[in-house]
Amino acid sequence: MFRRFSVFLLLLLPTAASAEEWFYEDGGVPIAYADNGVAQLQFACRGGDLTLGFWVRAPHRQVAGAQSMNLAITPDPAAGTEGSAPPGSSFAQDMPLIHSDGTSMIVRGPVAKQWARIAQKTRHLVRVAYVHKNAKGNVEVFDSNAFSAKGSASAISKVLDRCG
């Protein structure tokens, strides 16, 4: 009994360790993606165009009710900056949101390529969040999610090679 339980625990360890890595799927649509369980960030080659997708499974109510928002990416953010868009952040301005089994945003073209390069060069973590300016002009951050950079350079490079 103890032996079976030990084997079971050993099988769980690689799954937990690889959950933070970037993955590459080569098929009709090549995709590089990271999934933290709450959200997914992906770069894909769709119709010959590089596309960035950010999907949050259970979005904040303001995100779920919005037609559009801005999106921010921050490479290697400083600790304690989860609720802000710190210096070094790049933005995709006023993009439409898709509400279906969560909320997602799709970004194409030059911004997607710029963000792919940012994600590739990130050393530890890349943070992506929906952002919105409120009536007072202050930036509000929603659904801020961090993704490990482990494997991002290789996985994203494979998509760029097919879609560059």
PDB file of N, CA and C in Angstrom, residues 60-154:
ATOM      1  N   HIS A  60     -12.644  39.100 -13.366  1.00  0.00           N
ATOM      2  CA  HIS A  60     -13.225  40.092 -12.455  1.00  0.00           C
ATOM      3  C   HIS A  60     -14.527  40.591 -13.065  1.00  0.00           C
ATOM      4  N   ARG A  61     -15.478  40.970 -12.256  1.00  0.00           N
ATOM      5  CA  ARG A  61     -16.801  41.382 -12.771  1.00  0.00           C
ATOM      6  C   ARG A  61     -16.716  42.577 -13.719  1.00  0.00           C
ATOM      7  N   GLN A  62     -15.768  43.486 -13.495  1.00  0.00           N
ATOM      8  CA  GLN A  62     -15.638  44.633 -14.403  1.00  0.00           C
ATOM      9  C   GLN A  62     -15.127  44.191 -15.769  1.00  0.00           C
ATOM     10  N   VAL A  63     -14.268  43.199 -15.795  1.00  0.00           N
ATOM     11  CA  VAL A  63     -13.785  42.663 -17.064  1.00  0.00           C
ATOM     12  C   VAL A  63     -14.917  41.914 -17.757  1.00  0.00           C
ATOM     13  N   ALA A  64     -15.625  41.103 -17.002  1.00  0.00           N
ATOM     14  CA  ALA A  64     -16.725  40.314 -17.571  1.00  0.00           C
ATOM     15  C   ALA A  64     -17.828  41.198 -18.156  1.00  0.00           C
ATOM     16  N   GLY A  65     -17.962  42.421 -17.657  1.00  0.00           N
ATOM     17  CA  GLY A  65     -19.002  43.316 -18.142  1.00  0.00           C
ATOM     18  C   GLY A  65     -18.533  44.331 -19.177  1.00  0.00           C
ATOM     19  N   ALA A  66     -17.264  44.327 -19.506  1.00  0.00           N
ATOM     20  CA  ALA A  66     -16.713  45.330 -20.423  1.00  0.00           C
ATOM     21  C   ALA A  66     -16.749  44.851 -21.872  1.00  0.00           C
ATOM     22  N   GLN A  67     -16.883  45.784 -22.788  1.00  0.00           N
ATOM     23  CA  GLN A  67     -16.813  45.481 -24.213  1.00  0.00           C
ATOM     24  C   GLN A  67     -15.363  45.484 -24.705  1.00  0.00           C
ATOM     25  N   SER A  68     -14.546  46.360 -24.095  1.00  0.00           N
ATOM     26  CA  SER A  68     -13.137  46.448 -24.482  1.00  0.00           C
ATOM     27  C   SER A  68     -12.326  46.946 -23.294  1.00  0.00           C
ATOM     28  N   MET A  69     -11.041  46.690 -23.332  1.00  0.00           N
ATOM     29  CA  MET A  69     -10.093  47.152 -22.313  1.00  0.00           C
ATOM     30  C   MET A  69      -8.722  47.229 -22.953  1.00  0.00           C
ATOM     31  N   ASN A  70      -7.767  47.728 -22.199  1.00  0.00           N
ATOM     32  CA  ASN A  70      -6.376  47.677 -22.592  1.00  0.00           C
ATOM     33  C   ASN A  70      -5.767  46.431 -21.975  1.00  0.00           C
ATOM     34  N   LEU A  71      -4.649  46.011 -22.524  1.00  0.00           N
ATOM     35  CA  LEU A  71      -3.931  44.859 -22.003  1.00  0.00           C
ATOM     36  C   LEU A  71      -2.505  45.309 -21.742  1.00  0.00           C
ATOM     37  N   ALA A  72      -1.917  44.861 -20.638  1.00  0.00           N
ATOM     38  CA  ALA A  72      -0.544  45.232 -20.301  1.00  0.00           C
ATOM     39  C   ALA A  72       0.294  43.980 -20.103  1.00  0.00           C
ATOM     40  N   ILE A  73       1.535  44.041 -20.559  1.00  0.00           N
ATOM     41  CA  ILE A  73       2.504  42.981 -20.320  1.00  0.00           C
ATOM     42  C   ILE A  73       3.706  43.609 -19.631  1.00  0.00           C
ATOM     43  N   THR A  74       4.203  42.926 -18.602  1.00  0.00           N
ATOM     44  CA  THR A  74       5.352  43.426 -17.850  1.00  0.00           C
ATOM     45  C   THR A  74       6.353  42.290 -17.692  1.00  0.00           C
ATOM     46  N   PRO A  75       7.547  42.453 -18.261  1.00  0.00           N
ATOM     47  CA  PRO A  75       8.573  41.429 -18.083  1.00  0.00           C
ATOM     48  C   PRO A  75       9.269  41.584 -16.725  1.00  0.00           C
ATOM     49  N   ASP A  76       9.470  40.469 -16.050  1.00  0.00           N
ATOM     50  CA  ASP A  76      10.181  40.438 -14.775  1.00  0.00           C
ATOM     51  C   ASP A  76       9.756  41.577 -13.835  1.00  0.00           C
ATOM     52  N   PRO A  77       8.459  41.620 -13.474  1.00  0.00           N
ATOM     53  CA  PRO A  77       7.981  42.697 -12.602  1.00  0.00           C
ATOM     54  C   PRO A  77       8.577  42.594 -11.197  1.00  0.00           C
ATOM     55  N   ALA A  78       8.713  43.740 -10.561  1.00  0.00           N
ATOM     56  CA  ALA A  78       9.198  43.780  -9.178  1.00  0.00           C
ATOM     57  C   ALA A  78       8.131  43.200  -8.257  1.00  0.00           C
ATOM     58  N   ALA A  79       8.551  42.606  -7.168  1.00  0.00           N
ATOM     59  CA  ALA A  79       7.612  42.061  -6.180  1.00  0.00           C
ATOM     60  C   ALA A  79       6.728  43.183  -5.648  1.00  0.00           C
ATOM     61  N   GLY A  80       5.470  42.885  -5.432  1.00  0.00           N
ATOM     62  CA  GLY A  80       4.532  43.860  -4.886  1.00  0.00           C
ATOM     63  C   GLY A  80       3.876  44.755  -5.918  1.00  0.00           C
ATOM     64  N   THR A  81       4.057  44.475  -7.212  1.00  0.00           N
ATOM     65  CA  THR A  81       3.476  45.329  -8.253  1.00  0.00           C
ATOM     66  C   THR A  81       2.271  44.674  -8.932  1.00  0.00           C
ATOM     67  N   GLU A  82       1.698  43.640  -8.312  1.00  0.00           N
ATOM     68  CA  GLU A  82       0.594  42.899  -8.934  1.00  0.00           C
ATOM     69  C   GLU A  82      -0.599  43.785  -9.280  1.00  0.00           C
ATOM     70  N   GLY A  83      -0.877  44.775  -8.470  1.00  0.00           N
ATOM     71  CA  GLY A  83      -2.050  45.618  -8.677  1.00  0.00           C
ATOM     72  C   GLY A  83      -1.774  46.883  -9.462  1.00  0.00           C
ATOM     73  N   SER A  84      -0.640  46.951 -10.158  1.00  0.00           N
ATOM     74  CA  SER A  84      -0.307  48.151 -10.915  1.00  0.00           C
ATOM     75  C   SER A  84       0.312  47.761 -12.253  1.00  0.00           C
ATOM     76  N   ALA A  85       0.467  48.748 -13.108  1.00  0.00           N
ATOM     77  CA  ALA A  85       1.177  48.568 -14.371  1.00  0.00           C
ATOM     78  C   ALA A  85       2.505  49.304 -14.204  1.00  0.00           C
ATOM     79  N   PRO A  86       3.530  48.625 -13.683  1.00  0.00           N
ATOM     80  CA  PRO A  86       4.784  49.289 -13.341  1.00  0.00           C
ATOM     81  C   PRO A  86       5.562  49.758 -14.564  1.00  0.00           C
ATOM     82  N   PRO A  87       6.586  50.574 -14.348  1.00  0.00           N
ATOM     83  CA  PRO A  87       7.446  50.999 -15.451  1.00  0.00           C
ATOM     84  C   PRO A  87       7.976  49.775 -16.191  1.00  0.00           C
ATOM     85  N   GLY A  88       8.093  49.900 -17.495  1.00  0.00           N
ATOM     86  CA  GLY A  88       8.549  48.779 -18.306  1.00  0.00           C
ATOM     87  C   GLY A  88       7.405  47.987 -18.910  1.00  0.00           C
ATOM     88  N   SER A  89       6.168  48.339 -18.541  1.00  0.00           N
ATOM     89  CA  SER A  89       4.999  47.658 -19.103  1.00  0.00           C
ATOM     90  C   SER A  89       4.740  48.158 -20.515  1.00  0.00           C
ATOM     91  N   SER A  90       4.250  47.264 -21.367  1.00  0.00           N
ATOM     92  CA  SER A  90       3.808  47.626 -22.717  1.00  0.00           C
ATOM     93  C   SER A  90       2.311  47.404 -22.771  1.00  0.00           C
ATOM     94  N   PHE A  91       1.627  48.191 -23.605  1.00  0.00           N
ATOM     95  CA  PHE A  91       0.171  48.154 -23.639  1.00  0.00           C
ATOM     96  C   PHE A  91      -0.380  47.885 -25.038  1.00  0.00           C
ATOM     97  N   ALA A  92      -1.462  47.140 -25.087  1.00  0.00           N
ATOM     98  CA  ALA A  92      -2.292  47.010 -26.288  1.00  0.00           C
ATOM     99  C   ALA A  92      -3.521  47.852 -25.971  1.00  0.00           C
ATOM    100  N   GLN A  93      -3.723  48.898 -26.723  1.00  0.00           N
ATOM    101  CA  GLN A  93      -4.743  49.891 -26.396  1.00  0.00           C
ATOM    102  C   GLN A  93      -6.138  49.517 -26.861  1.00  0.00           C
ATOM    103  N   ASP A  94      -7.109  49.613 -25.958  1.00  0.00           N
ATOM    104  CA  ASP A  94      -8.545  49.500 -26.219  1.00  0.00           C
ATOM    105  C   ASP A  94      -8.906  48.395 -27.217  1.00  0.00           C
ATOM    106  N   MET A  95      -8.718  47.171 -26.804  1.00  0.00           N
ATOM    107  CA  MET A  95      -8.990  46.003 -27.639  1.00  0.00           C
ATOM    108  C   MET A  95     -10.317  45.380 -27.221  1.00  0.00           C
ATOM    109  N   PRO A  96     -11.072  44.829 -28.164  1.00  0.00           N
ATOM    110  CA  PRO A  96     -12.340  44.183 -27.807  1.00  0.00           C
ATOM    111  C   PRO A  96     -12.100  42.909 -26.997  1.00  0.00           C
ATOM    112  N   LEU A  97     -13.027  42.653 -26.089  1.00  0.00           N
ATOM    113  CA  LEU A  97     -12.987  41.442 -25.264  1.00  0.00           C
ATOM    114  C   LEU A  97     -13.954  40.410 -25.826  1.00  0.00           C
ATOM    115  N   ILE A  98     -13.615  39.150 -25.657  1.00  0.00           N
ATOM    116  CA  ILE A  98     -14.471  38.046 -26.079  1.00  0.00           C
ATOM    117  C   ILE A  98     -14.933  37.341 -24.813  1.00  0.00           C
ATOM    118  N   HIS A  99     -16.244  37.255 -24.613  1.00  0.00           N
ATOM    119  CA  HIS A  99     -16.792  36.627 -23.415  1.00  0.00           C
ATOM    120  C   HIS A  99     -17.398  35.288 -23.787  1.00  0.00           C
ATOM    121  N   SER A 100     -16.669  34.228 -23.498  1.00  0.00           N
ATOM    122  CA  SER A 100     -17.147  32.875 -23.746  1.00  0.00           C
ATOM    123  C   SER A 100     -16.318  31.945 -22.876  1.00  0.00           C
ATOM    124  N   ASP A 101     -16.936  31.325 -21.888  1.00  0.00           N
ATOM    125  CA  ASP A 101     -16.227  30.445 -20.967  1.00  0.00           C
ATOM    126  C   ASP A 101     -15.024  31.168 -20.367  1.00  0.00           C
ATOM    127  N   GLY A 102     -15.272  32.366 -19.841  1.00  0.00           N
ATOM    128  CA  GLY A 102     -14.221  33.243 -19.337  1.00  0.00           C
ATOM    129  C   GLY A 102     -14.160  34.461 -20.239  1.00  0.00           C
ATOM    130  N   THR A 103     -13.078  35.189 -20.154  1.00  0.00           N
ATOM    131  CA  THR A 103     -12.898  36.368 -21.004  1.00  0.00           C
ATOM    132  C   THR A 103     -11.527  36.298 -21.642  1.00  0.00           C
ATOM    133  N   SER A 104     -11.481  36.638 -22.919  1.00  0.00           N
ATOM    134  CA  SER A 104     -10.201  36.628 -23.617  1.00  0.00           C
ATOM    135  C   SER A 104     -10.060  37.848 -24.502  1.00  0.00           C
ATOM    136  N   MET A 105      -8.820  38.091 -24.895  1.00  0.00           N
ATOM    137  CA  MET A 105      -8.495  39.171 -25.814  1.00  0.00           C
ATOM    138  C   MET A 105      -7.504  38.601 -26.830  1.00  0.00           C
ATOM    139  N   ILE A 106      -7.686  38.987 -28.074  1.00  0.00           N
ATOM    140  CA  ILE A 106      -6.810  38.574 -29.159  1.00  0.00           C
ATOM    141  C   ILE A 106      -6.128  39.821 -29.711  1.00  0.00           C
ATOM    142  N   VAL A 107      -4.797  39.764 -29.839  1.00  0.00           N
ATOM    143  CA  VAL A 107      -4.012  40.869 -30.384  1.00  0.00           C
ATOM    144  C   VAL A 107      -3.210  40.317 -31.556  1.00  0.00           C
ATOM    145  N   ARG A 108      -3.241  41.027 -32.696  1.00  0.00           N
ATOM    146  CA  ARG A 108      -2.527  40.573 -33.896  1.00  0.00           C
ATOM    147  C   ARG A 108      -1.488  41.588 -34.325  1.00  0.00           C
ATOM    148  N   GLY A 109      -0.677  41.178 -35.281  1.00  0.00           N
ATOM    149  CA  GLY A 109       0.230  42.096 -35.962  1.00  0.00           C
ATOM    150  C   GLY A 109       1.428  42.537 -35.164  1.00  0.00           C
ATOM    151  N   PRO A 110       1.850  43.813 -35.360  1.00  0.00           N
ATOM    152  CA  PRO A 110       3.086  44.308 -34.754  1.00  0.00           C
ATOM    153  C   PRO A 110       3.101  44.224 -33.225  1.00  0.00           C
ATOM    154  N   VAL A 111       1.969  44.454 -32.583  1.00  0.00           N
ATOM    155  CA  VAL A 111       1.934  44.376 -31.119  1.00  0.00           C
ATOM    156  C   VAL A 111       2.163  42.934 -30.672  1.00  0.00           C
ATOM    157  N   ALA A 112       1.551  41.974 -31.355  1.00  0.00           N
ATOM    158  CA  ALA A 112       1.763  40.564 -31.016  1.00  0.00           C
ATOM    159  C   ALA A 112       3.237  40.196 -31.183  1.00  0.00           C
ATOM    160  N   LYS A 113       3.880  40.670 -32.249  1.00  0.00           N
ATOM    161  CA  LYS A 113       5.311  40.380 -32.458  1.00  0.00           C
ATOM    162  C   LYS A 113       6.168  41.030 -31.377  1.00  0.00           C
ATOM    163  N   GLN A 114       5.842  42.270 -31.032  1.00  0.00           N
ATOM    164  CA  GLN A 114       6.585  42.968 -29.982  1.00  0.00           C
ATOM    165  C   GLN A 114       6.463  42.198 -28.659  1.00  0.00           C
ATOM    166  N   TRP A 115       5.252  41.757 -28.334  1.00  0.00           N
ATOM    167  CA  TRP A 115       5.038  41.047 -27.084  1.00  0.00           C
ATOM    168  C   TRP A 115       5.691  39.668 -27.099  1.00  0.00           C
ATOM    169  N   ALA A 116       5.737  39.019 -28.262  1.00  0.00           N
ATOM    170  CA  ALA A 116       6.426  37.727 -28.366  1.00  0.00           C
ATOM    171  C   ALA A 116       7.901  37.923 -28.026  1.00  0.00           C
ATOM    172  N   ARG A 117       8.496  38.986 -28.527  1.00  0.00           N
ATOM    173  CA  ARG A 117       9.907  39.273 -28.234  1.00  0.00           C
ATOM    174  C   ARG A 117      10.099  39.587 -26.746  1.00  0.00           C
ATOM    175  N   ILE A 118       9.155  40.320 -26.167  1.00  0.00           N
ATOM    176  CA  ILE A 118       9.233  40.619 -24.730  1.00  0.00           C
ATOM    177  C   ILE A 118       9.173  39.320 -23.927  1.00  0.00           C
ATOM    178  N   ALA A 119       8.221  38.450 -24.252  1.00  0.00           N
ATOM    179  CA  ALA A 119       8.078  37.187 -23.522  1.00  0.00           C
ATOM    180  C   ALA A 119       9.302  36.295 -23.697  1.00  0.00           C
ATOM    181  N   GLN A 120       9.905  36.312 -24.887  1.00  0.00           N
ATOM    182  CA  GLN A 120      11.108  35.515 -25.133  1.00  0.00           C
ATOM    183  C   GLN A 120      12.294  35.982 -24.295  1.00  0.00           C
ATOM    184  N   LYS A 121      12.413  37.284 -24.099  1.00  0.00           N
ATOM    185  CA  LYS A 121      13.558  37.846 -23.382  1.00  0.00           C
ATOM    186  C   LYS A 121      13.368  37.879 -21.870  1.00  0.00           C
ATOM    187  N   THR A 122      12.173  37.587 -21.405  1.00  0.00           N
ATOM    188  CA  THR A 122      11.892  37.591 -19.976  1.00  0.00           C
ATOM    189  C   THR A 122      12.700  36.493 -19.294  1.00  0.00           C
ATOM    190  N   ARG A 123      13.295  36.829 -18.156  1.00  0.00           N
ATOM    191  CA  ARG A 123      14.152  35.858 -17.473  1.00  0.00           C
ATOM    192  C   ARG A 123      13.403  35.007 -16.458  1.00  0.00           C
ATOM    193  N   HIS A 124      12.458  35.587 -15.716  1.00  0.00           N
ATOM    194  CA  HIS A 124      11.805  34.845 -14.630  1.00  0.00           C
ATOM    195  C   HIS A 124      10.289  34.760 -14.798  1.00  0.00           C
ATOM    196  N   LEU A 125       9.644  35.920 -14.814  1.00  0.00           N
ATOM    197  CA  LEU A 125       8.180  35.979 -14.895  1.00  0.00           C
ATOM    198  C   LEU A 125       7.740  37.032 -15.888  1.00  0.00           C
ATOM    199  N   VAL A 126       6.638  36.753 -16.547  1.00  0.00           N
ATOM    200  CA  VAL A 126       5.973  37.764 -17.364  1.00  0.00           C
ATOM    201  C   VAL A 126       4.570  37.921 -16.777  1.00  0.00           C
ATOM    202  N   ARG A 127       4.166  39.172 -16.536  1.00  0.00           N
ATOM    203  CA  ARG A 127       2.846  39.437 -15.966  1.00  0.00           C
ATOM    204  C   ARG A 127       1.977  40.080 -17.050  1.00  0.00           C
ATOM    205  N   VAL A 128       0.747  39.578 -17.183  1.00  0.00           N
ATOM    206  CA  VAL A 128      -0.206  40.116 -18.151  1.00  0.00           C
ATOM    207  C   VAL A 128      -1.488  40.443 -17.391  1.00  0.00           C
ATOM    208  N   ALA A 129      -2.087  41.583 -17.709  1.00  0.00           N
ATOM    209  CA  ALA A 129      -3.299  42.010 -17.001  1.00  0.00           C
ATOM    210  C   ALA A 129      -4.170  42.879 -17.902  1.00  0.00           C
ATOM    211  N   TYR A 130      -5.459  42.844 -17.636  1.00  0.00           N
ATOM    212  CA  TYR A 130      -6.378  43.794 -18.253  1.00  0.00           C
ATOM    213  C   TYR A 130      -6.244  45.093 -17.476  1.00  0.00           C
ATOM    214  N   VAL A 131      -6.206  46.220 -18.182  1.00  0.00           N
ATOM    215  CA  VAL A 131      -6.107  47.519 -17.521  1.00  0.00           C
ATOM    216  C   VAL A 131      -7.136  48.472 -18.117  1.00  0.00           C
ATOM    217  N   HIS A 132      -7.521  49.452 -17.292  1.00  0.00           N
ATOM    218  CA  HIS A 132      -8.557  50.402 -17.683  1.00  0.00           C
ATOM    219  C   HIS A 132      -8.304  51.713 -16.945  1.00  0.00           C
ATOM    220  N   LYS A 133      -8.467  52.836 -17.637  1.00  0.00           N
ATOM    221  CA  LYS A 133      -8.383  54.135 -16.966  1.00  0.00           C
ATOM    222  C   LYS A 133      -9.759  54.487 -16.428  1.00  0.00           C
ATOM    223  N   ASN A 134      -9.818  54.829 -15.131  1.00  0.00           N
ATOM    224  CA  ASN A 134     -11.095  55.199 -14.539  1.00  0.00           C
ATOM    225  C   ASN A 134     -11.396  56.676 -14.804  1.00  0.00           C
ATOM    226  N   ALA A 135     -12.522  57.154 -14.304  1.00  0.00           N
ATOM    227  CA  ALA A 135     -12.967  58.526 -14.546  1.00  0.00           C
ATOM    228  C   ALA A 135     -11.968  59.564 -14.025  1.00  0.00           C
ATOM    229  N   LYS A 136     -11.192  59.208 -13.008  1.00  0.00           N
ATOM    230  CA  LYS A 136     -10.199  60.129 -12.457  1.00  0.00           C
ATOM    231  C   LYS A 136      -8.874  60.071 -13.214  1.00  0.00           C
ATOM    232  N   GLY A 137      -8.785  59.204 -14.217  1.00  0.00           N
ATOM    233  CA  GLY A 137      -7.564  59.078 -15.000  1.00  0.00           C
ATOM    234  C   GLY A 137      -6.544  58.104 -14.422  1.00  0.00           C
ATOM    235  N   ASN A 138      -6.914  57.421 -13.335  1.00  0.00           N
ATOM    236  CA  ASN A 138      -6.022  56.441 -12.727  1.00  0.00           C
ATOM    237  C   ASN A 138      -6.169  55.092 -13.425  1.00  0.00           C
ATOM    238  N   VAL A 139      -5.071  54.366 -13.531  1.00  0.00           N
ATOM    239  CA  VAL A 139      -5.087  53.050 -14.164  1.00  0.00           C
ATOM    240  C   VAL A 139      -5.529  52.002 -13.138  1.00  0.00           C
ATOM    241  N   GLU A 140      -6.558  51.248 -13.501  1.00  0.00           N
ATOM    242  CA  GLU A 140      -7.025  50.132 -12.680  1.00  0.00           C
ATOM    243  C   GLU A 140      -6.579  48.836 -13.354  1.00  0.00           C
ATOM    244  N   VAL A 141      -6.080  47.907 -12.566  1.00  0.00           N
ATOM    245  CA  VAL A 141      -5.570  46.641 -13.076  1.00  0.00           C
ATOM    246  C   VAL A 141      -6.497  45.518 -12.636  1.00  0.00           C
ATOM    247  N   PHE A 142      -6.867  44.656 -13.591  1.00  0.00           N
ATOM    248  CA  PHE A 142      -7.751  43.528 -13.307  1.00  0.00           C
ATOM    249  C   PHE A 142      -7.129  42.237 -13.829  1.00  0.00           C
ATOM    250  N   ASP A 143      -7.370  41.175 -13.112  1.00  0.00           N
ATOM    251  CA  ASP A 143      -6.957  39.832 -13.539  1.00  0.00           C
ATOM    252  C   ASP A 143      -5.484  39.776 -13.905  1.00  0.00           C
ATOM    253  N   SER A 144      -4.645  40.322 -13.047  1.00  0.00           N
ATOM    254  CA  SER A 144      -3.201  40.279 -13.243  1.00  0.00           C
ATOM    255  C   SER A 144      -2.719  38.842 -13.034  1.00  0.00           C
ATOM    256  N   ASN A 145      -2.035  38.293 -14.017  1.00  0.00           N
ATOM    257  CA  ASN A 145      -1.557  36.916 -13.947  1.00  0.00           C
ATOM    258  C   ASN A 145      -0.095  36.836 -14.323  1.00  0.00           C
ATOM    259  N   ALA A 146       0.660  36.076 -13.545  1.00  0.00           N
ATOM    260  CA  ALA A 146       2.075  35.863 -13.815  1.00  0.00           C
ATOM    261  C   ALA A 146       2.277  34.495 -14.446  1.00  0.00           C
ATOM    262  N   PHE A 147       3.189  34.443 -15.405  1.00  0.00           N
ATOM    263  CA  PHE A 147       3.545  33.204 -16.083  1.00  0.00           C
ATOM    264  C   PHE A 147       5.058  33.052 -16.019  1.00  0.00           C
ATOM    265  N   SER A 148       5.511  31.858 -15.744  1.00  0.00           N
ATOM    266  CA  SER A 148       6.944  31.591 -15.710  1.00  0.00           C
ATOM    267  C   SER A 148       7.524  31.795 -17.109  1.00  0.00           C
ATOM    268  N   ALA A 149       8.768  32.206 -17.164  1.00  0.00           N
ATOM    269  CA  ALA A 149       9.451  32.372 -18.449  1.00  0.00           C
ATOM    270  C   ALA A 149      10.150  31.088 -18.881  1.00  0.00           C
ATOM    271  N   LYS A 150      10.098  30.057 -18.058  1.00  0.00           N
ATOM    272  CA  LYS A 150      10.808  28.811 -18.353  1.00  0.00           C
ATOM    273  C   LYS A 150      10.304  28.190 -19.657  1.00  0.00           C
ATOM    274  N   GLY A 151      11.184  28.113 -20.634  1.00  0.00           N
ATOM    275  CA  GLY A 151      10.846  27.519 -21.926  1.00  0.00           C
ATOM    276  C   GLY A 151      10.206  28.480 -22.913  1.00  0.00           C
ATOM    277  N   SER A 152       9.998  29.734 -22.530  1.00  0.00           N
ATOM    278  CA  SER A 152       9.307  30.676 -23.414  1.00  0.00           C
ATOM    279  C   SER A 152      10.122  30.984 -24.673  1.00  0.00           C
ATOM    280  N   ALA A 153      11.427  31.170 -24.535  1.00  0.00           N
ATOM    281  CA  ALA A 153      12.248  31.530 -25.697  1.00  0.00           C
ATOM    282  C   ALA A 153      12.173  30.463 -26.777  1.00  0.00           C
ATOM    283  N   SER A 154      12.293  29.220 -26.393  1.00  0.00           N
ATOM    284  CA  SER A 154      12.277  28.119 -27.352  1.00  0.00           C
ATOM    285  C   SER A 154      10.891  27.923 -27.975  1.00  0.00           C
TER     286      SER A 154
END
